[in-house]
Amino acid sequence: MDVSLKNVNMLPVRTWNRLGINDTGVQEKFSDPAPYIGKALAGSLPEGVSLTKKPFPAPDAETGMGKDAADFVESHSNCGVSLCAAAGTKAEKPVVLNYEISGKNPAVIDCNEITAEEGSEVTVVMGYRSDGDALGFHGGLTKLYAGKGAVIHLMQIQLLGDGCTHFDNVGAFAEEGGKIDIVQAELGGKHAFSGVKTRLGGAKSQLNMNAIYLGDHQRSIDINYIAQHTGRKTSSDINVSGALLDESQKTFRGTIDFVRGAKQAVGHENEYNLLFSPKVRNRTAPLILCQEEDVDGQHAASTGRIGAARLFYLMSRGLSEAEAKKLIIEAQFHPVIDRIPDMELKKEVSDFVKRRLSQLESMG
């Protein structure tokens, strides 16, 4: 099957085409998707959380990667779950979903829906892995709906091998007092695309978005995060940290969109990126759109090499230059990794990062 997706990860407002940042595309060939072999759900569901066939409460929720990517998954999905946390439920343990690319599953196309009814709280951890040097394709679509006063914690951990292309498309909607809390770790894959769009529709609804990425070799990473404020007194906080090595490239688009009527809304966005090679390509487009006067929007982006004074301090404590660099990157990633509730997965992610950073020995 040939995958040809256009208008992926589009900026809400276009800029100069020559900058090459308005959008991107996904071009890939892979085996026709067959039914997924294996079980994605690890263990049992927590009390109050169930698989459901109910219609998704926000069927028109827009996604970060856009309609083409969403339509593709809905038309070709071979796995996925629809979950519902009943009203008032406070799930004591996370729901863990594991999807793996392998010789048996060269194409993993998962379509997921997560609903948190009024006053409920649920955590969902999604892990994406590949078997050794397996070649394959992953395309994911996840829709979130947080009802009045409900909380959804979504953690998506991507640990695919170098032979895999991956995209992860998320659309979320929050009602009054609802909260969407998303953690993403884009750490593997030959080509990785990620998009999240959250509409804060209800008054005092919130978005917390934390992400890390790591590029090495000739890996490419393309990210698009959009926080759309339509309700009064809504708040969003987007924090992204990454490191680029070798000849890797990354594009990050981060948009805070204040729609007319979103009075007293607050949106903050920050990206911190470390570069370890003159051959990397780094592009960032922070954007604030404003149709409402009574709002507070801030964005910041910091890109560059590790400061000489910081390196000198660590090296004066007995570390080599490579060891100091690795320590700084690991420390930069730890606030996100530490939020993973599953201890085994937390260790797996930490070990994955350490293995990927082992090549820094040659940069001392």
GROMACS .gro file of C-alpha atoms in nm:
model
  364
    1MET     CA    1   0.000   0.000   0.000
    2ASP     CA    2   0.118   0.351  -0.082
    3VAL     CA    3   0.055   0.620   0.178
    4SER     CA    4   0.045   0.972   0.040
    5LEU     CA    5  -0.084   1.227   0.289
    6LYS     CA    6  -0.075   1.597   0.212
    7ASN     CA    7  -0.142   1.905   0.425
    8VAL     CA    8  -0.009   1.732   0.735
    9ASN     CA    9   0.077   1.931   1.050
   10MET     CA   10  -0.046   2.255   0.895
   11LEU     CA   11   0.011   2.589   1.062
   12PRO     CA   12  -0.330   2.749   1.130
   13VAL     CA   13  -0.206   3.060   0.948
   14ARG     CA   14   0.038   3.016   0.662
   15THR     CA   15   0.368   3.198   0.632
   16TRP     CA   16   0.626   3.228   0.352
   17ASN     CA   17   0.639   2.903   0.151
   18ARG     CA   18   1.015   2.934   0.110
   19LEU     CA   19   1.056   2.874   0.484
   20GLY     CA   20   0.924   2.521   0.435
   21ILE     CA   21   0.733   2.523   0.761
   22ASN     CA   22   0.368   2.568   0.662
   23ASP     CA   23   0.299   2.195   0.651
   24THR     CA   24   0.451   1.863   0.550
   25GLY     CA   25   0.351   1.534   0.389
   26VAL     CA   26   0.379   1.163   0.461
   27GLN     CA   27   0.500   0.938   0.180
   28GLU     CA   28   0.545   0.570   0.261
   29LYS     CA   29   0.503   0.220   0.119
   30PHE     CA   30   0.413  -0.077   0.336
   31SER     CA   31   0.226  -0.406   0.330
   32ASP     CA   32  -0.151  -0.389   0.317
   33PRO     CA   33  -0.274  -0.376   0.677
   34ALA     CA   34  -0.390  -0.712   0.810
   35PRO     CA   35  -0.570  -0.770   1.140
   36TYR     CA   36  -0.336  -0.693   1.429
   37ILE     CA   37  -0.196  -1.007   1.591
   38GLY     CA   38  -0.175  -0.979   1.966
   39LYS     CA   39  -0.345  -0.795   2.249
   40ALA     CA   40  -0.282  -0.426   2.301
   41LEU     CA   41  -0.437  -0.399   2.646
   42ALA     CA   42  -0.191  -0.497   2.918
   43GLY     CA   43  -0.362  -0.642   3.223
   44SER     CA   44  -0.713  -0.554   3.333
   45LEU     CA   45  -0.897  -0.226   3.325
   46PRO     CA   46  -0.924  -0.028   3.649
   47GLU     CA   47  -1.258  -0.018   3.825
   48GLY     CA   48  -1.496   0.229   3.663
   49VAL     CA   49  -1.319   0.221   3.325
   50SER     CA   50  -1.464   0.004   3.050
   51LEU     CA   51  -1.448  -0.069   2.681
   52THR     CA   52  -1.740   0.101   2.512
   53LYS     CA   53  -1.931   0.113   2.186
   54LYS     CA   54  -2.101   0.442   2.270
   55PRO     CA   55  -2.067   0.721   2.011
   56PHE     CA   56  -1.774   0.949   2.086
   57PRO     CA   57  -1.910   1.269   2.250
   58ALA     CA   58  -1.701   1.502   2.030
   59PRO     CA   59  -1.707   1.343   1.683
   60ASP     CA   60  -1.599   1.667   1.514
   61ALA     CA   61  -1.288   1.718   1.729
   62GLU     CA   62  -1.008   1.842   1.505
   63THR     CA   63  -0.665   1.682   1.523
   64GLY     CA   64  -0.312   1.818   1.518
   65MET     CA   65  -0.199   1.638   1.203
   66GLY     CA   66  -0.518   1.722   1.018
   67LYS     CA   67  -0.810   1.558   0.841
   68ASP     CA   68  -0.616   1.355   0.583
   69ALA     CA   69  -0.419   1.172   0.851
   70ALA     CA   70  -0.731   1.116   1.062
   71ASP     CA   71  -0.932   0.985   0.766
   72PHE     CA   72  -0.650   0.748   0.671
   73VAL     CA   73  -0.648   0.583   1.013
   74GLU     CA   74  -1.025   0.560   1.034
   75SER     CA   75  -1.032   0.391   0.692
   76HIS     CA   76  -0.745   0.146   0.748
   77SER     CA   77  -0.724   0.083   1.123
   78ASN     CA   78  -0.642  -0.272   1.230
   79CYS     CA   79  -0.639  -0.217   1.607
   80GLY     CA   80  -0.736   0.029   1.879
   81VAL     CA   81  -0.971   0.070   2.173
   82SER     CA   82  -1.260   0.287   2.285
   83LEU     CA   83  -1.251   0.354   2.658
   84CYS     CA   84  -1.490   0.529   2.893
   85ALA     CA   85  -1.434   0.637   3.253
   86ALA     CA   86  -1.773   0.648   3.422
   87ALA     CA   87  -1.890   0.968   3.591
   88GLY     CA   88  -1.720   1.022   3.926
   89THR     CA   89  -1.462   0.748   3.871
   90LYS     CA   90  -1.108   0.809   3.996
   91ALA     CA   91  -0.908   0.529   3.835
   92GLU     CA   92  -0.642   0.410   4.079
   93LYS     CA   93  -0.418   0.252   3.817
   94PRO     CA   94  -0.335   0.344   3.456
   95VAL     CA   95  -0.470   0.178   3.146
   96VAL     CA   96  -0.166   0.047   2.955
   97LEU     CA   97  -0.178  -0.015   2.579
   98ASN     CA   98   0.119  -0.167   2.394
   99TYR     CA   99   0.146  -0.171   2.015
  100GLU     CA  100   0.440  -0.345   1.845
  101ILE     CA  101   0.567  -0.350   1.487
  102SER     CA  102   0.709  -0.692   1.396
  103GLY     CA  103   0.727  -0.945   1.116
  104LYS     CA  104   0.373  -1.048   1.208
  105ASN     CA  105   0.255  -0.687   1.232
  106PRO     CA  106   0.446  -0.477   0.976
  107ALA     CA  107   0.166  -0.219   0.978
  108VAL     CA  108   0.012  -0.098   1.303
  109ILE     CA  109  -0.276   0.144   1.250
  110ASP     CA  110  -0.454   0.213   1.576
  111CYS     CA  111  -0.770   0.417   1.625
  112ASN     CA  112  -0.841   0.504   1.989
  113GLU     CA  113  -1.110   0.700   2.171
  114ILE     CA  114  -1.091   0.798   2.537
  115THR     CA  115  -1.391   0.949   2.715
  116ALA     CA  116  -1.386   1.078   3.072
  117GLU     CA  117  -1.737   1.149   3.192
  118GLU     CA  118  -1.823   1.425   3.439
  119GLY     CA  119  -1.600   1.434   3.746
  120SER     CA  120  -1.391   1.132   3.645
  121GLU     CA  121  -1.015   1.091   3.613
  122VAL     CA  122  -0.823   0.835   3.407
  123THR     CA  123  -0.464   0.775   3.298
  124VAL     CA  124  -0.383   0.601   2.970
  125VAL     CA  125  -0.027   0.498   2.880
  126MET     CA  126   0.037   0.404   2.517
  127GLY     CA  127   0.367   0.243   2.417
  128TYR     CA  128   0.489   0.196   2.059
  129ARG     CA  129   0.777  -0.044   1.999
  130SER     CA  130   0.930  -0.252   1.721
  131ASP     CA  131   1.088  -0.596   1.724
  132GLY     CA  132   1.462  -0.558   1.667
  133ASP     CA  133   1.536  -0.431   1.317
  134ALA     CA  134   1.179  -0.478   1.194
  135LEU     CA  135   1.070  -0.263   0.902
  136GLY     CA  136   0.724  -0.119   0.935
  137PHE     CA  137   0.473   0.162   0.956
  138HIS     CA  138   0.271   0.302   1.242
  139GLY     CA  139  -0.021   0.538   1.204
  140GLY     CA  140  -0.219   0.634   1.511
  141LEU     CA  141  -0.529   0.839   1.586
  142THR     CA  142  -0.634   0.916   1.943
  143LYS     CA  143  -0.937   1.125   2.036
  144LEU     CA  144  -0.992   1.257   2.387
  145TYR     CA  145  -1.304   1.397   2.552
  146ALA     CA  146  -1.293   1.537   2.906
  147GLY     CA  147  -1.641   1.604   3.041
  148LYS     CA  148  -1.728   1.865   3.303
  149GLY     CA  149  -1.462   1.859   3.575
  150ALA     CA  150  -1.303   1.545   3.428
  151VAL     CA  151  -0.930   1.478   3.386
  152ILE     CA  152  -0.752   1.272   3.120
  153HIS     CA  153  -0.383   1.192   3.152
  154LEU     CA  154  -0.247   1.059   2.821
  155MET     CA  155   0.111   0.937   2.790
  156GLN     CA  156   0.240   0.829   2.450
  157ILE     CA  157   0.587   0.674   2.440
  158GLN     CA  158   0.741   0.606   2.098
  159LEU     CA  159   1.041   0.371   2.103
  160LEU     CA  160   1.042   0.243   1.745
  161GLY     CA  161   1.353   0.125   1.562
  162ASP     CA  162   1.529   0.292   1.272
  163GLY     CA  163   1.336   0.090   1.014
  164CYS     CA  164   0.998   0.237   1.106
  165THR     CA  165   0.794   0.537   0.996
  166HIS     CA  166   0.555   0.668   1.257
  167PHE     CA  167   0.275   0.920   1.289
  168ASP     CA  168   0.065   1.002   1.592
  169ASN     CA  169  -0.243   1.219   1.550
  170VAL     CA  170  -0.435   1.347   1.853
  171GLY     CA  171  -0.753   1.553   1.887
  172ALA     CA  172  -0.893   1.658   2.225
  173PHE     CA  173  -1.190   1.851   2.363
  174ALA     CA  174  -1.243   1.972   2.721
  175GLU     CA  175  -1.574   2.083   2.873
  176GLU     CA  176  -1.614   2.324   3.166
  177GLY     CA  177  -1.345   2.260   3.425
  178GLY     CA  178  -1.211   1.967   3.224
  179LYS     CA  179  -0.840   1.901   3.205
  180ILE     CA  180  -0.630   1.741   2.933
  181ASP     CA  181  -0.280   1.637   3.041
  182ILE     CA  182  -0.060   1.496   2.763
  183VAL     CA  183   0.295   1.362   2.773
  184GLN     CA  184   0.467   1.259   2.450
  185ALA     CA  185   0.813   1.108   2.402
  186GLU     CA  186   0.921   1.096   2.037
  187LEU     CA  187   1.246   0.903   2.072
  188GLY     CA  188   1.264   0.658   1.780
  189GLY     CA  189   1.158   0.590   1.423
  190LYS     CA  190   1.322   0.680   1.094
  191HIS     CA  191   1.059   0.946   1.029
  192ALA     CA  192   0.834   1.064   1.313
  193PHE     CA  193   0.529   1.289   1.278
  194SER     CA  194   0.322   1.407   1.573
  195GLY     CA  195   0.027   1.643   1.596
  196VAL     CA  196  -0.198   1.741   1.886
  197LYS     CA  197  -0.488   1.984   1.876
  198THR     CA  198  -0.683   2.057   2.194
  199ARG     CA  199  -0.995   2.269   2.202
  200LEU     CA  200  -1.060   2.423   2.541
  201GLY     CA  201  -1.431   2.472   2.493
  202GLY     CA  202  -1.560   2.494   2.848
  203ALA     CA  203  -1.490   2.771   3.097
  204LYS     CA  204  -1.181   2.712   3.312
  205SER     CA  205  -1.076   2.407   3.111
  206GLN     CA  206  -0.703   2.333   3.095
  207LEU     CA  207  -0.433   2.181   2.878
  208ASN     CA  208  -0.093   2.070   3.005
  209MET     CA  209   0.134   1.946   2.726
  210ASN     CA  210   0.485   1.814   2.790
  211ALA     CA  211   0.701   1.651   2.524
  212ILE     CA  212   1.056   1.537   2.456
  213TYR     CA  213   1.224   1.440   2.129
  214LEU     CA  214   1.563   1.302   2.030
  215GLY     CA  215   1.708   1.312   1.680
  216ASP     CA  216   2.023   1.135   1.564
  217HIS     CA  217   2.172   0.991   1.243
  218GLN     CA  218   1.940   1.115   0.963
  219ARG     CA  219   1.622   1.093   1.164
  220SER     CA  220   1.347   1.347   1.091
  221ILE     CA  221   1.091   1.473   1.343
  222ASP     CA  222   0.789   1.689   1.260
  223ILE     CA  223   0.564   1.821   1.538
  224ASN     CA  224   0.251   2.038   1.544
  225TYR     CA  225   0.082   2.136   1.872
  226ILE     CA  226  -0.224   2.362   1.882
  227ALA     CA  227  -0.405   2.490   2.191
  228GLN     CA  228  -0.733   2.650   2.084
  229HIS     CA  229  -0.901   2.861   2.353
  230THR     CA  230  -1.273   2.918   2.302
  231GLY     CA  231  -1.396   2.912   2.662
  232ARG     CA  232  -1.353   3.183   2.925
  233LYS     CA  233  -1.069   3.162   3.178
  234THR     CA  234  -0.912   2.865   3.001
  235SER     CA  235  -0.542   2.790   3.034
  236SER     CA  236  -0.278   2.606   2.833
  237ASP     CA  237   0.084   2.526   2.907
  238ILE     CA  238   0.302   2.367   2.637
  239ASN     CA  239   0.659   2.263   2.717
  240VAL     CA  240   0.885   2.087   2.467
  241SER     CA  241   1.247   1.977   2.514
  242GLY     CA  242   1.471   1.811   2.259
  243ALA     CA  243   1.820   1.734   2.136
  244LEU     CA  244   1.948   1.697   1.779
  245LEU     CA  245   2.264   1.507   1.682
  246ASP     CA  246   2.444   1.409   1.361
  247GLU     CA  247   2.239   1.503   1.050
  248SER     CA  248   1.896   1.483   1.209
  249GLN     CA  249   1.627   1.742   1.148
  250LYS     CA  250   1.329   1.869   1.340
  251THR     CA  251   1.037   2.100   1.270
  252PHE     CA  252   0.825   2.222   1.560
  253ARG     CA  253   0.507   2.425   1.520
  254GLY     CA  254   0.344   2.546   1.838
  255THR     CA  255   0.027   2.756   1.827
  256ILE     CA  256  -0.181   2.922   2.097
  257ASP     CA  257  -0.510   3.032   1.942
  258PHE     CA  258  -0.732   3.273   2.137
  259VAL     CA  259  -1.074   3.273   1.971
  260ARG     CA  260  -1.315   3.563   2.021
  261GLY     CA  261  -1.498   3.515   2.350
  262ALA     CA  262  -1.211   3.343   2.531
  263LYS     CA  263  -1.187   3.622   2.786
  264GLN     CA  264  -0.921   3.599   3.057
  265ALA     CA  265  -0.763   3.298   2.889
  266VAL     CA  266  -0.395   3.228   2.951
  267GLY     CA  267  -0.158   3.040   2.721
  268HIS     CA  268   0.212   2.968   2.764
  269GLU     CA  269   0.442   2.786   2.524
  270ASN     CA  270   0.812   2.705   2.555
  271GLU     CA  271   1.063   2.500   2.356
  272TYR     CA  272   1.419   2.424   2.465
  273ASN     CA  273   1.641   2.257   2.206
  274LEU     CA  274   2.007   2.151   2.221
  275LEU     CA  275   2.214   2.111   1.903
  276PHE     CA  276   2.517   1.881   1.892
  277SER     CA  277   2.624   1.902   1.528
  278PRO     CA  278   2.664   2.176   1.266
  279LYS     CA  279   2.485   1.945   1.022
  280VAL     CA  280   2.151   1.930   1.204
  281ARG     CA  281   1.853   2.122   1.069
  282ASN     CA  282   1.627   2.285   1.323
  283ARG     CA  283   1.310   2.480   1.244
  284THR     CA  284   1.070   2.628   1.497
  285ALA     CA  285   0.750   2.826   1.444
  286PRO     CA  286   0.597   2.956   1.769
  287LEU     CA  287   0.268   3.130   1.695
  288ILE     CA  288   0.007   3.321   1.893
  289LEU     CA  289  -0.326   3.400   1.726
  290CYS     CA  290  -0.553   3.645   1.901
  291GLN     CA  291  -0.913   3.750   1.832
  292GLU     CA  292  -0.975   3.848   2.195
  293GLU     CA  293  -0.817   4.140   2.382
  294ASP     CA  294  -0.850   4.022   2.741
  295VAL     CA  295  -0.600   3.734   2.725
  296ASP     CA  296  -0.242   3.655   2.825
  297GLY     CA  297  -0.026   3.470   2.573
  298GLN     CA  298   0.347   3.406   2.592
  299HIS     CA  299   0.587   3.197   2.388
  300ALA     CA  300   0.960   3.136   2.400
  301ALA     CA  301   1.211   2.924   2.212
  302SER     CA  302   1.571   2.858   2.311
  303THR     CA  303   1.805   2.684   2.068
  304GLY     CA  304   2.179   2.636   2.080
  305ARG     CA  305   2.472   2.445   2.214
  306ILE     CA  306   2.545   2.370   2.579
  307GLY     CA  307   2.702   2.674   2.745
  308ALA     CA  308   3.078   2.660   2.794
  309ALA     CA  309   3.050   2.757   3.161
  310ARG     CA  310   2.803   2.477   3.228
  311LEU     CA  311   3.028   2.223   3.056
  312PHE     CA  312   3.336   2.350   3.239
  313TYR     CA  313   3.163   2.317   3.575
  314LEU     CA  314   3.069   1.953   3.513
  315MET     CA  315   3.408   1.865   3.366
  316SER     CA  316   3.579   2.020   3.668
  317ARG     CA  317   3.394   1.760   3.874
  318GLY     CA  318   3.570   1.479   3.686
  319LEU     CA  319   3.334   1.414   3.393
  320SER     CA  320   3.455   1.391   3.035
  321GLU     CA  321   3.299   1.627   2.781
  322ALA     CA  322   3.085   1.345   2.639
  323GLU     CA  323   2.972   1.237   2.987
  324ALA     CA  324   2.881   1.595   3.074
  325LYS     CA  325   2.675   1.633   2.756
  326LYS     CA  326   2.489   1.309   2.820
  327LEU     CA  327   2.417   1.410   3.178
  328ILE     CA  328   2.270   1.742   3.065
  329ILE     CA  329   2.043   1.578   2.806
  330GLU     CA  330   1.925   1.312   3.050
  331ALA     CA  331   1.852   1.580   3.311
  332GLN     CA  332   1.657   1.775   3.049
  333PHE     CA  333   1.441   1.469   2.973
  334HIS     CA  334   1.389   1.347   3.330
  335PRO     CA  335   1.096   1.576   3.424
  336VAL     CA  336   0.893   1.410   3.147
  337ILE     CA  337   1.023   1.056   3.199
  338ASP     CA  338   0.955   1.078   3.573
  339ARG     CA  339   0.586   1.136   3.504
  340ILE     CA  340   0.545   0.786   3.357
  341PRO     CA  341   0.347   0.591   3.621
  342ASP     CA  342   0.466   0.245   3.515
  343MET     CA  343   0.810   0.176   3.668
  344GLU     CA  344   0.912  -0.083   3.408
  345LEU     CA  345   0.824   0.151   3.123
  346LYS     CA  346   1.000   0.440   3.294
  347LYS     CA  347   1.321   0.232   3.313
  348GLU     CA  348   1.277   0.117   2.953
  349VAL     CA  349   1.254   0.477   2.831
  350SER     CA  350   1.553   0.585   3.038
  351ASP     CA  351   1.761   0.294   2.905
  352PHE     CA  352   1.650   0.370   2.548
  353VAL     CA  353   1.770   0.729   2.580
  354LYS     CA  354   2.101   0.619   2.732
  355ARG     CA  355   2.164   0.376   2.446
  356ARG     CA  356   2.091   0.642   2.190
  357LEU     CA  357   2.324   0.886   2.362
  358SER     CA  358   2.610   0.637   2.384
  359GLN     CA  359   2.742   0.771   2.052
  360LEU     CA  360   2.827   1.096   2.229
  361GLU     CA  361   3.145   0.923   2.344
  362SER     CA  362   3.288   1.000   2.001
  363MET     CA  363   3.211   1.370   2.045
  364GLY     CA  364   3.431   1.419   2.347
   0.00000   0.00000   0.00000
